[in-house]
mmCIF file of C-alpha atoms in Angstrom:
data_model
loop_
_atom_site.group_PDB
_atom_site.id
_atom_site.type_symbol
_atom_site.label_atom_id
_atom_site.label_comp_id
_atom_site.label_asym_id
_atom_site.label_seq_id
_atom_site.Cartn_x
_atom_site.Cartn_y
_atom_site.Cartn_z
ATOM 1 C CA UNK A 1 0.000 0.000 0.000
ATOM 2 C CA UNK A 2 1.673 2.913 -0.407
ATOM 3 C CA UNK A 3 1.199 6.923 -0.431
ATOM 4 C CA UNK A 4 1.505 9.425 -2.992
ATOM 5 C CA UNK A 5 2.316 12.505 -4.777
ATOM 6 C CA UNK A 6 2.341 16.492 -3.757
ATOM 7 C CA UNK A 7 0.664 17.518 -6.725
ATOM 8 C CA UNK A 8 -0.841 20.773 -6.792
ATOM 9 C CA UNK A 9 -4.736 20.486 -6.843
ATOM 10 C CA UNK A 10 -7.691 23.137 -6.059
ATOM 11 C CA UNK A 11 -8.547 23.338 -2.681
ATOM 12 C CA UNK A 12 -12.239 22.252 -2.248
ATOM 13 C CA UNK A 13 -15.429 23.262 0.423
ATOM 14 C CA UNK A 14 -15.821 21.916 3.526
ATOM 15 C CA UNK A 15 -16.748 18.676 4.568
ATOM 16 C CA UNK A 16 -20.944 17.956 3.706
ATOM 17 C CA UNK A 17 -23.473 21.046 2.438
ATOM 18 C CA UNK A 18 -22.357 23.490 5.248
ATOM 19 C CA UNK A 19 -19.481 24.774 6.629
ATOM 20 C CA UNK A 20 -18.085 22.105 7.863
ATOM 21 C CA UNK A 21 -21.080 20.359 8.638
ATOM 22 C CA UNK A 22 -22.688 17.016 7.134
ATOM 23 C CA UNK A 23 -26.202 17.087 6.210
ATOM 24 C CA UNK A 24 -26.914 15.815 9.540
ATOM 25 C CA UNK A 25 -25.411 15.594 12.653
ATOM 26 C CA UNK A 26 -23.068 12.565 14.087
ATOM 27 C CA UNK A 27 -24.828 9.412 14.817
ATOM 28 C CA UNK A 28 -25.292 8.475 18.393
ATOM 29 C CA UNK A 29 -22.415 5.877 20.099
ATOM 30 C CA UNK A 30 -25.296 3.203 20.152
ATOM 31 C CA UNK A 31 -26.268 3.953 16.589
ATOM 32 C CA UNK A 32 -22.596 4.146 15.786
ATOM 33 C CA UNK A 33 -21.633 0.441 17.100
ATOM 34 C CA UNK A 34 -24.513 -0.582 14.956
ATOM 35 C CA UNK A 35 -22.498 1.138 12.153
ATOM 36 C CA UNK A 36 -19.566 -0.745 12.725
ATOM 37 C CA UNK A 37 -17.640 1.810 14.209
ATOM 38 C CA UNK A 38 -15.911 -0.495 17.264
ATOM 39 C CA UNK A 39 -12.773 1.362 18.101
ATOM 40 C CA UNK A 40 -9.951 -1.111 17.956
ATOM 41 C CA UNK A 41 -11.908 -4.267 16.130
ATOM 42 C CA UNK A 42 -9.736 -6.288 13.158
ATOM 43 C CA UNK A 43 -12.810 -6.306 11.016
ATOM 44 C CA UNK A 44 -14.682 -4.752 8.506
ATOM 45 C CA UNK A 45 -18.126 -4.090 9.610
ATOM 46 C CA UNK A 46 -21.341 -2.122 8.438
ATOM 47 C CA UNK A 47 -21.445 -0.249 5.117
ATOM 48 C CA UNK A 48 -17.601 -0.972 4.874
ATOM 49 C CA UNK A 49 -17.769 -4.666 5.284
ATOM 50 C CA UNK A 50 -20.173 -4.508 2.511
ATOM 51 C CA UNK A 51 -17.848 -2.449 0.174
ATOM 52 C CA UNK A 52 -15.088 -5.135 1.089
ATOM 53 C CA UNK A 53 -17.392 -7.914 -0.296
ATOM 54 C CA UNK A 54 -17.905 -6.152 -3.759
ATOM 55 C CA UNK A 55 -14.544 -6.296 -4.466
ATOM 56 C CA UNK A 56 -13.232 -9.124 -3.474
ATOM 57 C CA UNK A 57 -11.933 -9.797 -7.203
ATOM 58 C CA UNK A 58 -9.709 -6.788 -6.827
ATOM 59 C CA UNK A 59 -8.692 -8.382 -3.121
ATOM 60 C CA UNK A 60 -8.340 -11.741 -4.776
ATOM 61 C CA UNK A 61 -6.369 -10.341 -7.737
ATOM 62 C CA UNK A 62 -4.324 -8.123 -5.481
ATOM 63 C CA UNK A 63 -3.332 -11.960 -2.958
ATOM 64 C CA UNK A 64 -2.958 -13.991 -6.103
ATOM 65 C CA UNK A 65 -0.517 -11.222 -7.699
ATOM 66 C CA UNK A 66 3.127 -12.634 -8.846
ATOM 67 C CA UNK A 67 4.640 -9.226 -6.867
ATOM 68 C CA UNK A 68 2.606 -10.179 -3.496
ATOM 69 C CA UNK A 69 3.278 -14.514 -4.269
ATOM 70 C CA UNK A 70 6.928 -13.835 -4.411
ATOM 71 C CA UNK A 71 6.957 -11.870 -1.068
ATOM 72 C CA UNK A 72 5.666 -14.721 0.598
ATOM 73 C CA UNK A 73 7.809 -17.551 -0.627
ATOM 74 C CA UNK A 74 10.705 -15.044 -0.288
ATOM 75 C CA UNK A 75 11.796 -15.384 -3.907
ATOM 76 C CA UNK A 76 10.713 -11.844 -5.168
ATOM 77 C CA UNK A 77 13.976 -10.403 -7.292
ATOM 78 C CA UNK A 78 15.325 -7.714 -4.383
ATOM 79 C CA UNK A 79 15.404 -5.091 -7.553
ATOM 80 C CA UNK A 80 11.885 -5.195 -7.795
ATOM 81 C CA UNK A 81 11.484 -4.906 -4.017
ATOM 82 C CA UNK A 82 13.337 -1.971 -3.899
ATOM 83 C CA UNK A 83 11.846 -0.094 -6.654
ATOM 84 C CA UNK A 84 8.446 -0.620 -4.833
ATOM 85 C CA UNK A 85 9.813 0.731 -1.282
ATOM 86 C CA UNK A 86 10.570 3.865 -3.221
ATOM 87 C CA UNK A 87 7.386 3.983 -4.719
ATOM 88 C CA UNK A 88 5.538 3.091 -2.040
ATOM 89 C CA UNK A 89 7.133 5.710 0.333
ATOM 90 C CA UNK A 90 6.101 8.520 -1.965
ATOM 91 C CA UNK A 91 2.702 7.084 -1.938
ATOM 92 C CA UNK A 92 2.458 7.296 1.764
ATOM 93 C CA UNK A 93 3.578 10.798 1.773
ATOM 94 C CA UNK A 94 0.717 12.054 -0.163
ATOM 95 C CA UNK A 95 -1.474 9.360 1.724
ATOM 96 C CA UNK A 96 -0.372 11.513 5.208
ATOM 97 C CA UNK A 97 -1.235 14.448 3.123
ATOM 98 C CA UNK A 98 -4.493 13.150 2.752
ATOM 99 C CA UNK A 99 -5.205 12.417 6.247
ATOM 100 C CA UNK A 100 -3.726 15.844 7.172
ATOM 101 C CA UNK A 101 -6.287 17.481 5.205
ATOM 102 C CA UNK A 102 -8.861 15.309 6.468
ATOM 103 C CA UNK A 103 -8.170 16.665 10.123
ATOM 104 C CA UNK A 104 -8.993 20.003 9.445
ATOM 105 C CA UNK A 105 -12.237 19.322 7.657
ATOM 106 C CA UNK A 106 -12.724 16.860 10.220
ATOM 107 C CA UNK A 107 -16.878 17.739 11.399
ATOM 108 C CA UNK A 108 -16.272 16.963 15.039
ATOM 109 C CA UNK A 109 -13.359 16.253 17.532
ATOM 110 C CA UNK A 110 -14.010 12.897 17.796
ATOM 111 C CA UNK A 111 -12.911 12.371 14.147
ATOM 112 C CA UNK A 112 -10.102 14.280 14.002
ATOM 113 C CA UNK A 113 -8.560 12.328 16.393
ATOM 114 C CA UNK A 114 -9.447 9.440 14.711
ATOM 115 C CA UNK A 115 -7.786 10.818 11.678
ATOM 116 C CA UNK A 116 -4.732 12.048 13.655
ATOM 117 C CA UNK A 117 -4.383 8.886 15.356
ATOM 118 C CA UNK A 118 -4.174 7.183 11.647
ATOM 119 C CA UNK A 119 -2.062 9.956 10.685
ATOM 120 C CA UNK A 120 0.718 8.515 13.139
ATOM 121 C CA UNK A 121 0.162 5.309 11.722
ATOM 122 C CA UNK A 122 1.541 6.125 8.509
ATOM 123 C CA UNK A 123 4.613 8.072 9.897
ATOM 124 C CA UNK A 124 5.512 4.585 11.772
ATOM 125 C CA UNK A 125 4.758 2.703 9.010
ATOM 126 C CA UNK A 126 7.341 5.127 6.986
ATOM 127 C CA UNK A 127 9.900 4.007 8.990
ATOM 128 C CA UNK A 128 9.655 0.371 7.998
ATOM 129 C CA UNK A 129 10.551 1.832 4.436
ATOM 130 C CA UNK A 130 13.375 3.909 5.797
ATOM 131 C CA UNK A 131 15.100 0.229 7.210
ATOM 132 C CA UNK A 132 14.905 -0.888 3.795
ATOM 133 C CA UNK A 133 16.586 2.096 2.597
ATOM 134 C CA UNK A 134 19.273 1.479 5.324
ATOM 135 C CA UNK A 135 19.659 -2.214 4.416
ATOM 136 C CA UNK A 136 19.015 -3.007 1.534
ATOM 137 C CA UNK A 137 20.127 1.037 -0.059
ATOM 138 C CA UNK A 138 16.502 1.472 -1.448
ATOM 139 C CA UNK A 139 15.767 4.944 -2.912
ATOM 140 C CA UNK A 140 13.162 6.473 -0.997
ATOM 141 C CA UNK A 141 11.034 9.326 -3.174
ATOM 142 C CA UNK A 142 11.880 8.868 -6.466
ATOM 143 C CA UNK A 143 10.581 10.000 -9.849
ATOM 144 C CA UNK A 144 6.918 8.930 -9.714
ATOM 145 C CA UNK A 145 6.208 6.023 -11.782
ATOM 146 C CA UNK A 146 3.057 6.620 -13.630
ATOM 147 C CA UNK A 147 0.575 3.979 -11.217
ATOM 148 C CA UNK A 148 1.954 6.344 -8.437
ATOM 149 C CA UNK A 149 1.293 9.568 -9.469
ATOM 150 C CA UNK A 150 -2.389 8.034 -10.795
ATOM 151 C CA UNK A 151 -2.850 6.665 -7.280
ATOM 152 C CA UNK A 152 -1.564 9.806 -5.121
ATOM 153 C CA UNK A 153 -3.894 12.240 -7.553
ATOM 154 C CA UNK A 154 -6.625 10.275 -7.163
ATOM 155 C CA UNK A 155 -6.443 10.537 -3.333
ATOM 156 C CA UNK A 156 -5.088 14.122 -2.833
ATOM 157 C CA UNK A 157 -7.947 15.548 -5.775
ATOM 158 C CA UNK A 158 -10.701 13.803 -3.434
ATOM 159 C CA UNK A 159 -8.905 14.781 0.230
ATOM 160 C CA UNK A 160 -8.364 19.121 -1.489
ATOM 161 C CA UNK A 161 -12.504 18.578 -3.175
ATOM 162 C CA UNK A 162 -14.493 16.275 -0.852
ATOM 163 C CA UNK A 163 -15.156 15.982 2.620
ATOM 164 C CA UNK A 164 -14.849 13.109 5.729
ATOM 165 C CA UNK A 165 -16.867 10.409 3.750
ATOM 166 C CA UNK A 166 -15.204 11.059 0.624
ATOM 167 C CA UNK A 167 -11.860 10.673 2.088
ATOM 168 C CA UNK A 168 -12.651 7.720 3.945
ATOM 169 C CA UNK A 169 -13.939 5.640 1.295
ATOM 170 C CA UNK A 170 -10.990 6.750 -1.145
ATOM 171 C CA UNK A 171 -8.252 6.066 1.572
ATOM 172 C CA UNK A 172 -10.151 2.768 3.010
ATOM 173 C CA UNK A 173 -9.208 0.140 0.579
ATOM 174 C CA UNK A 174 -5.574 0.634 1.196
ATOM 175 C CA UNK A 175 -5.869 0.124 4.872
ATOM 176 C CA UNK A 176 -8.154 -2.989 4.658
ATOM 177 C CA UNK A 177 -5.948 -4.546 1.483
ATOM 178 C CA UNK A 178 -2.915 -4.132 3.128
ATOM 179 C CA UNK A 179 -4.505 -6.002 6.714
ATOM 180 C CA UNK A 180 -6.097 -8.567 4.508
ATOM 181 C CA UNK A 181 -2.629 -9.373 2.276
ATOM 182 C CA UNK A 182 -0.592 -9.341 5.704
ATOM 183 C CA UNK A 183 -3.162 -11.659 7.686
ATOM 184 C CA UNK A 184 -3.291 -14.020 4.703
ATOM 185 C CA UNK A 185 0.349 -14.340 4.489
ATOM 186 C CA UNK A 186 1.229 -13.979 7.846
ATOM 187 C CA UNK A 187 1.136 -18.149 8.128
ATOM 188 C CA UNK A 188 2.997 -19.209 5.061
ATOM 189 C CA UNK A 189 6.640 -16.732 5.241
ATOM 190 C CA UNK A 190 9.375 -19.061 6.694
ATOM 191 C CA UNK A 191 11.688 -17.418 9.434
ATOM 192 C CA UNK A 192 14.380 -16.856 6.893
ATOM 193 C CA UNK A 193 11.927 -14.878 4.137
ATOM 194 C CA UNK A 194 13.570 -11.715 3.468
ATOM 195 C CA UNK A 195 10.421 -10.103 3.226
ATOM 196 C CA UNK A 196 9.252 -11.358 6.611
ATOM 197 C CA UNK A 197 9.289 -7.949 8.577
ATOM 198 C CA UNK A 198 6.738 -6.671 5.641
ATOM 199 C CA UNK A 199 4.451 -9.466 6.123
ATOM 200 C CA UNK A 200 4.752 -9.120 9.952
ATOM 201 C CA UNK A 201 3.858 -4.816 9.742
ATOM 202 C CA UNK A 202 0.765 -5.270 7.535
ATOM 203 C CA UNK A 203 -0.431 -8.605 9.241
ATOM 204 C CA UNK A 204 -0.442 -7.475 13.172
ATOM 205 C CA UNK A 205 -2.886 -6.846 14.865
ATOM 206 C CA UNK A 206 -2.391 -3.056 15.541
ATOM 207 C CA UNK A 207 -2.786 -2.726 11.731
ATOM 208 C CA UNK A 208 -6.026 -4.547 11.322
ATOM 209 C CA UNK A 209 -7.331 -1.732 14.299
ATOM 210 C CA UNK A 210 -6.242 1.208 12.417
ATOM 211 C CA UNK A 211 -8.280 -0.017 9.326
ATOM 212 C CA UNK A 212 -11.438 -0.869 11.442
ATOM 213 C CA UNK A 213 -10.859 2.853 12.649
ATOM 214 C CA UNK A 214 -10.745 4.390 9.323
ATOM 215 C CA UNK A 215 -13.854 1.970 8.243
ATOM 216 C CA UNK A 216 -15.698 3.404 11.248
ATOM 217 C CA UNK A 217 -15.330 7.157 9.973
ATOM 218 C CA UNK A 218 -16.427 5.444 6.102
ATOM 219 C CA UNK A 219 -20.081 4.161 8.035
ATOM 220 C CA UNK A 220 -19.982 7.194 10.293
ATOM 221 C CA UNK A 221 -19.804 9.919 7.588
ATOM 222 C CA UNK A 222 -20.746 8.222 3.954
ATOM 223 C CA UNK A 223 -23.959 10.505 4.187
ATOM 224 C CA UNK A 224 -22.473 13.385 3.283
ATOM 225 C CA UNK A 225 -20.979 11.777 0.504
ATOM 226 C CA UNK A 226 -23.973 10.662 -1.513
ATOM 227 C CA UNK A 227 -24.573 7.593 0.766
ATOM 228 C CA UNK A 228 -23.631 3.736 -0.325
ATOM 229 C CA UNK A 229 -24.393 4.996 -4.536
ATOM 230 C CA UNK A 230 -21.768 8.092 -3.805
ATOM 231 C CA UNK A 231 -18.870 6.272 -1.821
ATOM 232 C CA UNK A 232 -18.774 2.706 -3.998
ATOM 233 C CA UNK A 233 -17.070 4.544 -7.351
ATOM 234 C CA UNK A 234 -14.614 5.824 -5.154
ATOM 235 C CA UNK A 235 -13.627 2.657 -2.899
ATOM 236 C CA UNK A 236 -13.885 0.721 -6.040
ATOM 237 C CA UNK A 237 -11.068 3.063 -8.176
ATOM 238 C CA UNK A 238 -8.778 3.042 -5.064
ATOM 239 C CA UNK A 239 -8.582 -0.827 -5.005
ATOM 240 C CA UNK A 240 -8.646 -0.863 -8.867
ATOM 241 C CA UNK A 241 -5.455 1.333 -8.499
ATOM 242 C CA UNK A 242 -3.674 -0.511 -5.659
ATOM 243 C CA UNK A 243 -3.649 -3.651 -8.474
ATOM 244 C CA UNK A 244 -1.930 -1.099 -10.717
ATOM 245 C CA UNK A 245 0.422 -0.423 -8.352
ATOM 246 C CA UNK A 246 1.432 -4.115 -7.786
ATOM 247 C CA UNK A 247 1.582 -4.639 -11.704
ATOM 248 C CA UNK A 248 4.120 -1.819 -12.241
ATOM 249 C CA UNK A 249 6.207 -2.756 -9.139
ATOM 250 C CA UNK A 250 6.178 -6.506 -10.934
ATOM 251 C CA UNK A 251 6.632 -5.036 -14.198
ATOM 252 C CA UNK A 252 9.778 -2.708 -12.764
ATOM 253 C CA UNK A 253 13.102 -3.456 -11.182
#
């Protein structure tokens, strides 16, 4: 999974049809448990859960991929590692961006610090990439290949132009990709896989919470972005550009 570009685009409104205000006000915390929105769970629940099970080809595709198949039998050329780590740490750059943005349009305290919290979450997962870099002498923030700078404009356009919802459904499928590729792997890399420590990151635990987090703001807030109909086109492109990403990282190196 990986996070994206600076890229220049034109700041949008607020967050819903007011300023800063969804067309209606914050679910209870009863109505939100019923939305899915457990702070902490490893799974995909409410409106998100559903989203998850429409695109399970993508999530399939994405498992199945030569790229992901050669990180878990620890055969994956190192050059084509590499070039992804570079890639990838760009990506999460703009991806930060993205949650940045999404704290100050952020309609209520309690999801900003949501958003902050996941905001941290992508600074430690940045360091991962920085070990490679001491390791293994990966370049981190390199020229953009072309499935990155798609990717990171997709996600900064909707973070400057959209609000909470919007954001959450575009940066979602990263998040629950990422826990799903890790958790699936997580039984299969042998103790002397080189690519162990990546397996180990995206399968734990503590990453399967911070997606369940970012899900809960997706069934907290989708209202204000046109409901299930508005947020599906969006989820949908962001896993249909995470398979992009893998293909060029195969395709590179």
């Amino acid at each position: 999974m990986m996070n994206r570009r600076n890229g220049q685009q034109g700041k949008g409104q607020g967050p819903g049809g007011g300023p800063g205000q969804p067309p209606s006000g914050p679910p209870s915390g009863r109505q939100q448990e019923r939305a899915g929105v457990e702070q902490g769970a490893g799974e995909p629940a409410g409106l998100a859960a559903e989203l998850w099970r429409q695109n399970q080809d993508l999530a399939a595709g994405c498992l199945d991929h030569p790229f992901v198949q050669g990180i878990a039998r620890g055969d994956l050329p190192r050059s084509k590692f590499i070039w992804y780590v570079g890639q990838d740490a760009t990506y999460l750059e703009s991806f930060a961006r993205a949650y940045a943005l999404a704290i100050a349009k952020a309609p209520d305290r309690e999801t900003m610090v949501t958003f902050h919290r996941l905001l941290q979450g992508v600074l430690q997962e940045l360091r991962l990439h920085h070990g490679y870099a001491a390791r293994w002498g990966a370049v981190l923030h390199p020229e953009p290949s072309l499935a990155t700078r798609a990717y990171t404009g997709f996600l900064l356009d909707v973070a400057w132009s959209r609000g909470v919802g919007a954001i959450a459904a575009a940066m979602t499928p990263c998040m629950r990709l990422y826990a799903f590729l890790g958790r699936s792997l997580l039984g299969r890399v042998a103790p002397g896989n080189p690519y162990r420590e990546w397996v180990e990151t995206y399968g734990s635990p503590d990453f399967a919470a911070l997606a369940a987090q970012l899900e809960g703001v997706l069934n907290r807030w989708h209202g204000e972005a046109g409901g299930p109909a508005g947020v599906a086109p969006l989820y949908r492109t962001a896993m249909e550009l995470e398979r992009a990403f893998f293909d060029a990282a195969w395709h590179a190196g």
